[in-house]
Short mmCIF file of C-alpha atoms and ligand atoms in Angstrom, two decimals:
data_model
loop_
_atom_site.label_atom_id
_atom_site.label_comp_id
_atom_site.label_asym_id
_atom_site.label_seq_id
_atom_site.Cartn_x
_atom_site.Cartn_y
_atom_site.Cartn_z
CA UNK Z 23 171.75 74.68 64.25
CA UNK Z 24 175.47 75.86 64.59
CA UNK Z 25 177.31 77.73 66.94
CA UNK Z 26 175.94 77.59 70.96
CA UNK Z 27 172.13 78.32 71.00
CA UNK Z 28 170.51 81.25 73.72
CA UNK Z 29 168.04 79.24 75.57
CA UNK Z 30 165.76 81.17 77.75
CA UNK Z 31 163.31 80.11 80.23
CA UNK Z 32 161.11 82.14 82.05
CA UNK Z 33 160.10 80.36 85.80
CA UNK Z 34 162.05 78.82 88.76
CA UNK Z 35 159.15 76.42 89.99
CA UNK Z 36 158.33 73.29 88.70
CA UNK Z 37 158.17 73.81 84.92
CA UNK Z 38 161.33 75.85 84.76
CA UNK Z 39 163.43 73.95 87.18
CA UNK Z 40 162.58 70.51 85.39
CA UNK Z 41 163.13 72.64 81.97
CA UNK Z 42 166.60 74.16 82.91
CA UNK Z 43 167.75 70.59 84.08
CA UNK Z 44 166.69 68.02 81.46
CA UNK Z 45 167.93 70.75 78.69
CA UNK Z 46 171.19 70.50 80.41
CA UNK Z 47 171.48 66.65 80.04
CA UNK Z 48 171.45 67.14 76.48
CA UNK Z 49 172.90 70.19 75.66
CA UNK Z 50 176.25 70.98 77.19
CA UNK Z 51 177.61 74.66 78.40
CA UNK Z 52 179.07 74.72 74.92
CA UNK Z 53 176.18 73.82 73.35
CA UNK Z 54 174.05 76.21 74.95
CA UNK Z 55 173.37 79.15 76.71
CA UNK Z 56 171.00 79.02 79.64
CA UNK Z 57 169.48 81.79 81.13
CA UNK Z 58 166.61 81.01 84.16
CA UNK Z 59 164.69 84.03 84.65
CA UNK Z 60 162.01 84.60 87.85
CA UNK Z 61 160.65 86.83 89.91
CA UNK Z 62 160.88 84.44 92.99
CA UNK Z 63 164.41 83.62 94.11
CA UNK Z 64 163.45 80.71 95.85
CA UNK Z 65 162.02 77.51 94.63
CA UNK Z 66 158.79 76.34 96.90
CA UNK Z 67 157.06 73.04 97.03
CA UNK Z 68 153.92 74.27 96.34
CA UNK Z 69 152.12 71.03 97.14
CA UNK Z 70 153.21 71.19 100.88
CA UNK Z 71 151.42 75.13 100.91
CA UNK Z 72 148.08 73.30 102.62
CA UNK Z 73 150.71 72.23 105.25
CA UNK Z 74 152.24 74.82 105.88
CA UNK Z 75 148.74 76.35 106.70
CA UNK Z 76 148.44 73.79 109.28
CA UNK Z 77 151.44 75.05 110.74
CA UNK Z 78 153.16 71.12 110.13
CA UNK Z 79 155.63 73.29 107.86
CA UNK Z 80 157.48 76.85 107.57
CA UNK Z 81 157.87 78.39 103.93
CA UNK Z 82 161.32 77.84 104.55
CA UNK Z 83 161.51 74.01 105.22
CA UNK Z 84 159.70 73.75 101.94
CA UNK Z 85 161.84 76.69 100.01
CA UNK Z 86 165.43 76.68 98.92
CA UNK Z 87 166.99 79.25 96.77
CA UNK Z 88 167.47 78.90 93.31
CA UNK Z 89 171.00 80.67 92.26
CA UNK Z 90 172.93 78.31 93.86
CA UNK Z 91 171.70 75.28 92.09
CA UNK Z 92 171.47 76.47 88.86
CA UNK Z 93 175.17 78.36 88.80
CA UNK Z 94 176.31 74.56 89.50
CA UNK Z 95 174.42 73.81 86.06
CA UNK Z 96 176.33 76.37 84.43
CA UNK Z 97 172.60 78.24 84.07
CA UNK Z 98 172.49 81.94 84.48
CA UNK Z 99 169.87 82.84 87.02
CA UNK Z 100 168.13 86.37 86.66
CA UNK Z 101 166.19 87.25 89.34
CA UNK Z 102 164.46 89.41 87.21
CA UNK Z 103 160.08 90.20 86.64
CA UNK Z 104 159.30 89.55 82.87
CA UNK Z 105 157.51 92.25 81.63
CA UNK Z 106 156.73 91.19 77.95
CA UNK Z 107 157.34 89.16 75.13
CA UNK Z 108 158.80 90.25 71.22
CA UNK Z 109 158.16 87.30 69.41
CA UNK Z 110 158.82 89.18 66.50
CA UNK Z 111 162.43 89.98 67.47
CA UNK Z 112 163.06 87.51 69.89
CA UNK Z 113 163.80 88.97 73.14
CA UNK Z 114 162.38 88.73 76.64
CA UNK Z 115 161.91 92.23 78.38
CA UNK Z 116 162.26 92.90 82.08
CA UNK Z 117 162.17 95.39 84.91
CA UNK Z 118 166.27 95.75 84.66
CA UNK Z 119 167.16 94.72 80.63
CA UNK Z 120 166.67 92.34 78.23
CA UNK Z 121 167.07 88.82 77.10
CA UNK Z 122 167.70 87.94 73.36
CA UNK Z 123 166.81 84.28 72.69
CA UNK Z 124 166.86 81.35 69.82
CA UNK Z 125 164.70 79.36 71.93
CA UNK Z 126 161.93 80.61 74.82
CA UNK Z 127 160.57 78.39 77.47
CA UNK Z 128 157.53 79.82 79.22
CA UNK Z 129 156.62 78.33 82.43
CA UNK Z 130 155.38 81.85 84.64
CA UNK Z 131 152.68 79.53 86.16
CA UNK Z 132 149.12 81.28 86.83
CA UNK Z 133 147.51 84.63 88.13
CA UNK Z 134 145.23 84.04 90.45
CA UNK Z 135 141.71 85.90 88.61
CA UNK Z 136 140.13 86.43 92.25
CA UNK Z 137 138.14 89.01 90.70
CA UNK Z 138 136.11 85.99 89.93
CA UNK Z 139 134.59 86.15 93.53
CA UNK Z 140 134.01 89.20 95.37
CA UNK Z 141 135.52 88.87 98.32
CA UNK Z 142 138.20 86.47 97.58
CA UNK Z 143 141.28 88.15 99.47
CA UNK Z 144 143.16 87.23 101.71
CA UNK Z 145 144.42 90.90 100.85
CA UNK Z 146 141.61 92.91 100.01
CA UNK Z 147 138.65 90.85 101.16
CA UNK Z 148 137.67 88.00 103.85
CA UNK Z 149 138.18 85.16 101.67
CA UNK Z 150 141.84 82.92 101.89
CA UNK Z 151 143.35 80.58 98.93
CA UNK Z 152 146.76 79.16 99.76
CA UNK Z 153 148.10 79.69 95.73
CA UNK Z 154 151.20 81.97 96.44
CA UNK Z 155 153.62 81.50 99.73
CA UNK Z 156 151.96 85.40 101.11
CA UNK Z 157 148.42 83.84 100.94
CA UNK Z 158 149.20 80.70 102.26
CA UNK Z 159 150.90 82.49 105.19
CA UNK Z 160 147.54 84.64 105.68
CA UNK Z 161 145.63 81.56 105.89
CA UNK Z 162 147.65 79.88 108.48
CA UNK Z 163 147.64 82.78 110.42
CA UNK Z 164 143.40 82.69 109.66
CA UNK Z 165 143.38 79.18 111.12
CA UNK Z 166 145.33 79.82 114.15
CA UNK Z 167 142.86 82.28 114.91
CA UNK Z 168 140.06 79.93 114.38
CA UNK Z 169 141.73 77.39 116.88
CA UNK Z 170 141.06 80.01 119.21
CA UNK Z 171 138.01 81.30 118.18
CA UNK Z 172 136.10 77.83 116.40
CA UNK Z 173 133.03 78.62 113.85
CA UNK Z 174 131.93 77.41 110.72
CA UNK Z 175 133.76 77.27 107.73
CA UNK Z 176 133.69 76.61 104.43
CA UNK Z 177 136.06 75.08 102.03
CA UNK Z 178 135.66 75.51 98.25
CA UNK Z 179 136.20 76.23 94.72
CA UNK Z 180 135.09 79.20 92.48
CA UNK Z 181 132.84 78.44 89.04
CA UNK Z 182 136.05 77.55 86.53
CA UNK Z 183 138.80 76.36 88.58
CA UNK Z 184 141.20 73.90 87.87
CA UNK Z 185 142.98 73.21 90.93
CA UNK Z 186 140.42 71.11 92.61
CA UNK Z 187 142.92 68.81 95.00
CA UNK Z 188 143.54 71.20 97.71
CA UNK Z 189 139.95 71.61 97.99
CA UNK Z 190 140.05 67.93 99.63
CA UNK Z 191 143.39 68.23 101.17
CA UNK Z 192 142.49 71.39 103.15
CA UNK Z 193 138.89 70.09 104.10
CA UNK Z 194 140.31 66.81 105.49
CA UNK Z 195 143.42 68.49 106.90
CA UNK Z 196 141.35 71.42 109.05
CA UNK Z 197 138.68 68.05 110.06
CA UNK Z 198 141.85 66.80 111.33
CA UNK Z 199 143.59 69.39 113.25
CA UNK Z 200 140.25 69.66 114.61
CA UNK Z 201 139.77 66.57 115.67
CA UNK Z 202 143.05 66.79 117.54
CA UNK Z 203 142.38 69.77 119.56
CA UNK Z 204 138.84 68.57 120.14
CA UNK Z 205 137.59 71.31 118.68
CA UNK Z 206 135.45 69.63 115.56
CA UNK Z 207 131.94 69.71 117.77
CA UNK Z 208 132.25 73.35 117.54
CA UNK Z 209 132.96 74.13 113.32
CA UNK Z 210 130.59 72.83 110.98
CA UNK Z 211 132.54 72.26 107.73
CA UNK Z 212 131.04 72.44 104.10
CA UNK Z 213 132.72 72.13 101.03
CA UNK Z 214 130.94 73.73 97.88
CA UNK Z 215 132.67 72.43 94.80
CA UNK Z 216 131.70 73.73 90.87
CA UNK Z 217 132.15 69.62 90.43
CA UNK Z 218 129.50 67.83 88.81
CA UNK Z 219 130.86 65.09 91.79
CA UNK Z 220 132.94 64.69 93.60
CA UNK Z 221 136.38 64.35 92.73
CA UNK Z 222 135.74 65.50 89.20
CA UNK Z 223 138.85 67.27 89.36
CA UNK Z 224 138.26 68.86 86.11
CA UNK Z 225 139.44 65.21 84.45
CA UNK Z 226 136.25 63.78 84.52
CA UNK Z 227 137.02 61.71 87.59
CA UNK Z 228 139.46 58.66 88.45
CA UNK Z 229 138.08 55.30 89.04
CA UNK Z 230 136.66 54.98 92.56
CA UNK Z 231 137.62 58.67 93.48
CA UNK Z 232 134.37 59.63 93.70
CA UNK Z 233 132.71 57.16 96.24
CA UNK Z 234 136.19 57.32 98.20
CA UNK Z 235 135.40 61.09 98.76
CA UNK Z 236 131.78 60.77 99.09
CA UNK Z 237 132.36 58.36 102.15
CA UNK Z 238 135.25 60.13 103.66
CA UNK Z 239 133.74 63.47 103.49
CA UNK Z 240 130.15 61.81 104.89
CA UNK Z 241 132.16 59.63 107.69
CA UNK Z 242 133.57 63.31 109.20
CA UNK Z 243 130.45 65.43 109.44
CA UNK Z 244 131.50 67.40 106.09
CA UNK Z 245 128.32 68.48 104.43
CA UNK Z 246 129.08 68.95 100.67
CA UNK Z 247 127.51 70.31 97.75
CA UNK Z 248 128.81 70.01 93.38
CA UNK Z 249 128.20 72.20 90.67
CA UNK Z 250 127.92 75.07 93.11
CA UNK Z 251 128.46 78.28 91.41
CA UNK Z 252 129.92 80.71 94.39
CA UNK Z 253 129.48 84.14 93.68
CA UNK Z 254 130.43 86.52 96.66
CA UNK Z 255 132.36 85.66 100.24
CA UNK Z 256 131.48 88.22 103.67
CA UNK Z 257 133.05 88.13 106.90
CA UNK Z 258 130.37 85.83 107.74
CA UNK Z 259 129.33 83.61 104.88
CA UNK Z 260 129.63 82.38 101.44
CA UNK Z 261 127.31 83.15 99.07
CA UNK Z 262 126.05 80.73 95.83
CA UNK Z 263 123.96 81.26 92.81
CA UNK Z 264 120.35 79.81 93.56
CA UNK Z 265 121.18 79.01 97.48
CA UNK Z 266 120.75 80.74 100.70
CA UNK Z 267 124.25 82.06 102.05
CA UNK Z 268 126.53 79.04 103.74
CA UNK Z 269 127.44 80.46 107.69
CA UNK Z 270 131.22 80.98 107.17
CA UNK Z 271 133.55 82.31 109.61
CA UNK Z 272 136.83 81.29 107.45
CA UNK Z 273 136.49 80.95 103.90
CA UNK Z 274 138.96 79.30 101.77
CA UNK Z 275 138.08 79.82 98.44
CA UNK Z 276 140.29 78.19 95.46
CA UNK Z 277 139.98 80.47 92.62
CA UNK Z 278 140.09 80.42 88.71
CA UNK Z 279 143.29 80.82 87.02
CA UNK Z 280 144.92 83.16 84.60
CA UNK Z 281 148.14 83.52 82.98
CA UNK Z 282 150.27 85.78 83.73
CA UNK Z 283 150.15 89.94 83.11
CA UNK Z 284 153.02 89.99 80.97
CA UNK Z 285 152.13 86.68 79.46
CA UNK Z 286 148.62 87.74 78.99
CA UNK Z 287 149.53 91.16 77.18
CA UNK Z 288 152.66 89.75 75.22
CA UNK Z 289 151.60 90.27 71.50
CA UNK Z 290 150.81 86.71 69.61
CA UNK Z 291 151.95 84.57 72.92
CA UNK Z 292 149.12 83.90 74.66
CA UNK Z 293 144.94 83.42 74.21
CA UNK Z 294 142.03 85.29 75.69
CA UNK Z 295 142.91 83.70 79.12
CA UNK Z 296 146.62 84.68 79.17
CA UNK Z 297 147.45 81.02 78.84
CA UNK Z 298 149.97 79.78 76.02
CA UNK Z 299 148.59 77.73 72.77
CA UNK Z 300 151.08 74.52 72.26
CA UNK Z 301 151.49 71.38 70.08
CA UNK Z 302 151.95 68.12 71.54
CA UNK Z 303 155.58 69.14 71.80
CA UNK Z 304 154.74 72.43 73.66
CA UNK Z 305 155.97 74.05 71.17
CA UNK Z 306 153.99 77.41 70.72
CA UNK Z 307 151.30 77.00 67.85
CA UNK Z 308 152.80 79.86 65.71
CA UNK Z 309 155.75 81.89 67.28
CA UNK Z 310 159.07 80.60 66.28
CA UNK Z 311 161.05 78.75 69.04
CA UNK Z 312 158.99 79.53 72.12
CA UNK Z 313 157.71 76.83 74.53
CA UNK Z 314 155.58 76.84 76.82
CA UNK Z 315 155.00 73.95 80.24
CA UNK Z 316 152.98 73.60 83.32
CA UNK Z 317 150.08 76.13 84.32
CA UNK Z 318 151.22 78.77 81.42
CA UNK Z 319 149.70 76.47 78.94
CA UNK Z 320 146.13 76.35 77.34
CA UNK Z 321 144.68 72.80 77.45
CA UNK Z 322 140.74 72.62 77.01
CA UNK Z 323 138.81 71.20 79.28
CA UNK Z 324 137.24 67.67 78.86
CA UNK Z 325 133.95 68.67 78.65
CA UNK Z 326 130.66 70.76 79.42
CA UNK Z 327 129.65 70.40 83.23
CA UNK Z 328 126.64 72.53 84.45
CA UNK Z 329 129.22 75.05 86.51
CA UNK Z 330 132.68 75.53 84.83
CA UNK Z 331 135.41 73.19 86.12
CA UNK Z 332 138.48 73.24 83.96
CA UNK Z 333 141.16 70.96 82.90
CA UNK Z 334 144.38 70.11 86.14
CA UNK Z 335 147.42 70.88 85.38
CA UNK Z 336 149.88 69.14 88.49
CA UNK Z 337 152.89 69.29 89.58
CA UNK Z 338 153.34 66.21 88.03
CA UNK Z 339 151.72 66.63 84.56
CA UNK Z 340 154.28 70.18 84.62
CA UNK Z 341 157.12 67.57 84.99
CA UNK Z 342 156.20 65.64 82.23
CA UNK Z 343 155.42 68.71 79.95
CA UNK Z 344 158.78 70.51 80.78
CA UNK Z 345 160.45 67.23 79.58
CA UNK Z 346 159.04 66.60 76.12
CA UNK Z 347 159.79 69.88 75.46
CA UNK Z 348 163.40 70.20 76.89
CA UNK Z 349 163.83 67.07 74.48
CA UNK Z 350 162.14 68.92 71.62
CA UNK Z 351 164.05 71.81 71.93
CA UNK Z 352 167.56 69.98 72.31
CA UNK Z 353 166.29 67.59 69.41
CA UNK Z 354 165.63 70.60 67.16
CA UNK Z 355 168.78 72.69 68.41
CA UNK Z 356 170.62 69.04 66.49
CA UNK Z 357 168.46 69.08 63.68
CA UNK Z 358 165.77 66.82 64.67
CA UNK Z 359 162.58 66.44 66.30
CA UNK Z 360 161.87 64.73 69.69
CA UNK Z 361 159.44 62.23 70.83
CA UNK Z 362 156.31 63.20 72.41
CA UNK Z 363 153.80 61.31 75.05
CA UNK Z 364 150.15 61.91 76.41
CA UNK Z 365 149.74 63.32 80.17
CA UNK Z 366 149.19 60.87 82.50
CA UNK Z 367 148.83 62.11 86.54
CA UNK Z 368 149.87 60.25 89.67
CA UNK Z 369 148.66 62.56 92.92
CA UNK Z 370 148.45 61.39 96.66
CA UNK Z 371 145.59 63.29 98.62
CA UNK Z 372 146.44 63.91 101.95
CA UNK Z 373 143.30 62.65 104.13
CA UNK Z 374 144.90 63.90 107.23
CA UNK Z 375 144.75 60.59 109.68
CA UNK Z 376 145.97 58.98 105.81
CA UNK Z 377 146.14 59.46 102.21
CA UNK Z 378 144.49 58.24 98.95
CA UNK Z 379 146.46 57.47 95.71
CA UNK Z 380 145.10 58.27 92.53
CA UNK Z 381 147.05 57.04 89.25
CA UNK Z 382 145.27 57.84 85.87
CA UNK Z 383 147.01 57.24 82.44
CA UNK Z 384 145.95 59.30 80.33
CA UNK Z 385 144.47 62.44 82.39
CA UNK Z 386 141.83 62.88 79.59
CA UNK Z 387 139.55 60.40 79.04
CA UNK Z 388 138.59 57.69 77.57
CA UNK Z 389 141.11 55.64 78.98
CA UNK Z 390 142.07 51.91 78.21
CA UNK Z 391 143.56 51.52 82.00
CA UNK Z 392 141.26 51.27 84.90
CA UNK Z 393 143.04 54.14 87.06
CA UNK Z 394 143.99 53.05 90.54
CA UNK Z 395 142.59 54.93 93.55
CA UNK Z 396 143.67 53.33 96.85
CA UNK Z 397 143.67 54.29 100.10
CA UNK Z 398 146.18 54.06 103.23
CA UNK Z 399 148.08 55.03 106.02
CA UNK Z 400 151.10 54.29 103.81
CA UNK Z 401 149.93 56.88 101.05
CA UNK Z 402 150.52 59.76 103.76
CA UNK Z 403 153.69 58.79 104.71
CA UNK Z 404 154.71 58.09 100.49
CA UNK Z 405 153.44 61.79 100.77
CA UNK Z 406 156.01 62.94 102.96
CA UNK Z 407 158.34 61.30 101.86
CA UNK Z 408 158.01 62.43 98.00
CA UNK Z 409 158.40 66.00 99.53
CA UNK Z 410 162.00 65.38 100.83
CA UNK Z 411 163.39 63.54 98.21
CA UNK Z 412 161.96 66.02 95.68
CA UNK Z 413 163.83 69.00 97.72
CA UNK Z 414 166.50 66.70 98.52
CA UNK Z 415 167.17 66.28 94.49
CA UNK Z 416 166.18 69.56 93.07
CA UNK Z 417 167.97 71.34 95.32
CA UNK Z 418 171.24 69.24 94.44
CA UNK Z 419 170.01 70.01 90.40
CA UNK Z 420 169.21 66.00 90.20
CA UNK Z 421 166.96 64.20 88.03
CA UNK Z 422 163.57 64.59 90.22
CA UNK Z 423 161.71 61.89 91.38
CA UNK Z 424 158.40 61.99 89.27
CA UNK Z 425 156.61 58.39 89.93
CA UNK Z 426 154.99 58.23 93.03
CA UNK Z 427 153.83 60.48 95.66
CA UNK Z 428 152.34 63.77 93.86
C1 FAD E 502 147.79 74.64 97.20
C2 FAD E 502 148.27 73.83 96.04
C3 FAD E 502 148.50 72.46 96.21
C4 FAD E 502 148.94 71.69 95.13
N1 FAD E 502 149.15 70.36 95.32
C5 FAD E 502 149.63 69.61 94.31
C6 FAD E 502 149.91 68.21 94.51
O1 FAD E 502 149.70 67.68 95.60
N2 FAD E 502 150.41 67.52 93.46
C7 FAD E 502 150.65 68.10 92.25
O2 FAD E 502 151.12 67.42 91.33
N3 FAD E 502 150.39 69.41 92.03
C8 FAD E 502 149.89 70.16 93.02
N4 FAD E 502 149.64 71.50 92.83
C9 FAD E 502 149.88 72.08 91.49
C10 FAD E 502 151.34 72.47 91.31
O3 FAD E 502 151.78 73.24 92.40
C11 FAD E 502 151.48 73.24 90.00
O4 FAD E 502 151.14 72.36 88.96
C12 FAD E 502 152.90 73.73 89.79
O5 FAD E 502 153.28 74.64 90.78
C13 FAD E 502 153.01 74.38 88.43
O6 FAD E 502 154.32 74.73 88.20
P1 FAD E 502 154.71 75.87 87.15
O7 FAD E 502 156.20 75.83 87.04
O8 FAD E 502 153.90 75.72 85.92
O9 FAD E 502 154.21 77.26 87.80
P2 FAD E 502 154.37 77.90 89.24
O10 FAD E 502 154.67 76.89 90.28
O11 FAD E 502 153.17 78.75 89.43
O12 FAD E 502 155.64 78.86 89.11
C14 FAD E 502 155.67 79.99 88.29
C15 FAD E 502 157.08 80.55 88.23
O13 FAD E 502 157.08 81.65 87.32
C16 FAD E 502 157.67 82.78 87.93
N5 FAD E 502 157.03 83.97 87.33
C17 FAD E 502 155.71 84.24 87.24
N6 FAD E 502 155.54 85.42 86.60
C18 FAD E 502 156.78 85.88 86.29
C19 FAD E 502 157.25 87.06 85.63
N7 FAD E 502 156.43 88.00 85.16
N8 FAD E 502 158.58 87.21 85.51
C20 FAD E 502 159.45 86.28 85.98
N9 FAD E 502 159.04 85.15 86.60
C21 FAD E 502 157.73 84.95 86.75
C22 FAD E 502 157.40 82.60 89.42
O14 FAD E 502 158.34 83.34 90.16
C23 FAD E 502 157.59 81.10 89.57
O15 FAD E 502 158.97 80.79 89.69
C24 FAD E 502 149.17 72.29 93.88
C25 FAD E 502 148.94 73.68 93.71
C26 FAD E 502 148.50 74.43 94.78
C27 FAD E 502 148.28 75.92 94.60
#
C-alpha cells in the first residue's frame, strides 16, 4: 500500500497494548496512523485481580494510565466506548465520533454472560467473580467481611467457562489467608469445577497438572467436585444440577464469557457468541482488514466434556496473538504476508505458601512435547516478579516480557 495507512485498534489491555507496540516497531509515524481506542483509561494487570482481593494489592499498584505511554509512541489514544462496527465502510463508531480505518484490530476482551447463573452478581445478586477491577473490588471487600465473620464457601466455575486458573488461584489463596489468621477450622472450602478433572483448564490438561491439584487441593481440606454443572447461587449456598445445594456463605463464581455488546451486534464481525472468526493470522475470516487478538476471538474448544468447559485464552496466548497479527498487518501494509505460529501457554499458579509452573507447547493437543508442570517456592516469587517487570515495561511502551511467569 502507498501513502501512511489508518490503523485502528480497539482495547488498552493486553491485546491492544501488545498490538499498538509491536505495529509500531515496524511501521513508523510516517508509515502509519495509530489510533488506540478504550473505554478504560488505565491499563490493569488483570492476573494480579485475585490479589488484589486478598488485599496483597490496590487497583492502583497494578494500574497505570494509558495516554501517557502511548502519546510517547506517537499513538493517538481515544478514551472513547465503541459502539459498532461498518465493515462495509470501514469505520469504527463511538459514543463521541468516529474512526475511519484501512486496518481494524479488535481486542475489546469479554462480557461477562452472568446471566448464565442466577445469582451471579456481585451487583445484582450474592455471587462474586473478580473479571473487571469493580467486581474484584466487591469481592475483596466480601472477603474482609468473611475474616470477620468465617463460614463456608465455595469457589467455582459456571457450565462453559474458559477461565479456569483463578478458580485454583483464589481457592489456594483464601486456604491461605486463612491459614494465617487461623481462621481455616472455621470455613469449609469446596471448589465445583465444570472440569472433567482437575486442571482441565479447557486444554485438555498439562502433564502432571492434574495429580499436582488433586494432592494440593486434598492436602488443605478442599473438598472438590468436576463436571459440576452450577445452576443458581443464594445468600447461603450454591446450587448444582443433580446435587443437593453446597452451604455457601461467599460464593465466587467464574462465569462464561461473551464478546462484547458492540462486538456482538456489529454486522458480519462477530459469531453467535459475540466472539470474532480469524485465520491463523487473526485476520478476520471475511471482512477486509480487520483483526482480531486475545479474548475477542472465537477458538473452538478441544473437545466434548460431559459439562461445557471451553477453550483458555491467557494473558499470554493474547501476547502471542496480538503479535502475529501486528506482523501480518505491517507485512501486508508492505505488500506481503507475515509469518504465523501455533499458541503455546506458559502460566504460574499461585498456590499461596508457593506456585506451580505449567508450560505447554502447543495449548491444543496432541502435543509432541511432554509439558512441564513443576512446583516451588521459586514459582511464586517468578510470579511476582513477572508482575513488575511487565508494568515496569509496558508502562515505559517496551517490548514485554512474555517467557516466564504468566
Ligand atoms: C481473575 C483473572 C486472572 C487471570 N490470570 C491470568 C494469569 O495468571 N495468566 C494469564 O496469562 N492470563 C490470566 N488471565 C487472563 C488474562 O487476563 C486475559 O487473557 C487478558 O486480560 C485478555 O486481554 P484482552 O486484551 O484480550 O482483553 P481484556 O483484558 O479484557 O481488555 C479488553 C479491553 O477492551 C476495552 N473495551 C472493551 N469493550 C470496549 C468498547 N465497547 N469500546 C472501547 N473499548 C472497549 C477495555 O476497556 C479493555 O481495555 C486472568 C484473567 C482473569 C479474569
Amino acid at each position: 500500500m502507498t501513502g501512511r495507512v489508518r490503523i485502528v485498534i480497539v482495547g488498552g489491555s493486553f491485546g491492544g497494548l501488545a498490538t499498538a507496540y509491536e505495529l509500531r516497531r515496524h511501521l513508523g509515524p510516517e508509515r502509519a496512523e495509530i489510533t488506540l481506542v478504550a473505554k478504560d483509561d488505565q491499563f490493569r494487570f488483570v492476573p494480579s485481580f485475585p490479589w488484589v482481593a486478598m488485599g496483597r494489592r490496590s487497583l492502583e499498584q497494578i494500574s497505570f494510565s494509558l495516554a501517557g505511554p502511548l502519546a510517547n509512541k506517537h499513538v493517538a489514544f481515544a478514551h472513547e466506548t465503541v459502539t459498532g462496527v461498518d465493515t462495509e465502510n470501514k469505520v469504527v463508531a463511538t459514543s463521541g465520533t468516529e474512526h475511519p480505518y484501512d486496518f481494524l484490530v479488535v481486542a475489546t476482551g469479554h462480557r461477562s454472560a452472568n446471566e448464565a447463573v442466577e445469582g451471579l452478581g456481585p451487583f445484582d445478586g450474592p455471587g462474586h467473580s473478580p473479571m473487571s477491577a469493580g467486581e474484584t473490588t466487591e469481592l475483596a471487600k466480601a472477603i474482609r467481611a468473611l475474616l470477620t465473620d468465617p463460614g463456608p464457601v465455595v469457589v467455582g466455575a459456571a457450565p462453559g467457562a474458559s477461565c479456569i486458573g483463578p478458580v485454583y488461584e483464589l481457592a489456594f489463596e483464601l486456604d491461605h489467608l486463612l491459614r494465617r489468621r487461623k481462621l481455616r477450622h472455621r470455613v469449609p472450602m469446596t471448589v465445583l469445577t465444570p472440569e472433567p478433572f482437575l486442571g482441565h483448564m479447557g486444554m485438555g490438561g498439562a502433564g502432571k497438572i492434574r495429580q499436582l491439584l488433586e494432592g494440593a487441593l486434598e492436602e488443605r481440606d478442599v473438598v472438590y467436585r468436576t463436571s459440576v454443572a452450577i445452576t443458581k447461587i443464594t445468600a447461603e449456598t450454591v446450587e448444582t444440577e443433580g446435587a443437593s445445594p453446597t452451604p455457601s456463605l461467599l460464593s465466587i463464581v467464574i462465569p462464561p464469557l461473551a464478546g462484547v455488546d458492540a462486538v456482538a451486534k456489529s454486522p458480519g464481525l462477530a459469531n453467535p457468541k459475540g466472539f470474532i472468526p480469524v485465520d491463523d493470522h487473526y485476520r478476520h475470516q471475511t471482512a477486509d482488514g480487520v483483526y482480531a487478538v486475545g479474548v475477542a476471538v472465537a477458538l473452538p474448544p478441544v473437545g466434548d466434556t460431559p459439562v461445557p468447559v471451553n477453550f483458555p485464552k491467557t494473558g499470554h496466548m493474547t501476547e502471542q496473538m496480538a503479535g502475529i497479527a501486528a506482523r501480518d498487518l505491517a507485512a501486508r501494509v508492505e505488500g506481503r504476508e507475515g509469518t504465523t505460529a501455533e499458541l503455546s501457554a506458559r502460566c504460574v499458579l499461585d498456590m499461596g505458601d508457593r506456585g506451580a509452573y505449567m508450560a505447554v507447547d502447543p495449548v491444543r493437543p496432541p502435543r509432541d512435547q511432554i509439558p512441564t508442570v513443576s512446583e516451588g517456592r521459586r514459582w511464586l516469587y517468578a510470579k511476582q516478579a513477572f508482575e513488575r517487570a511487565y508494568l515496569f515495561s509496558a508502562r515505559r511502551g517496551q517490548k514485554m516480557p512474555t517467557a516466564l511467569g504468566w
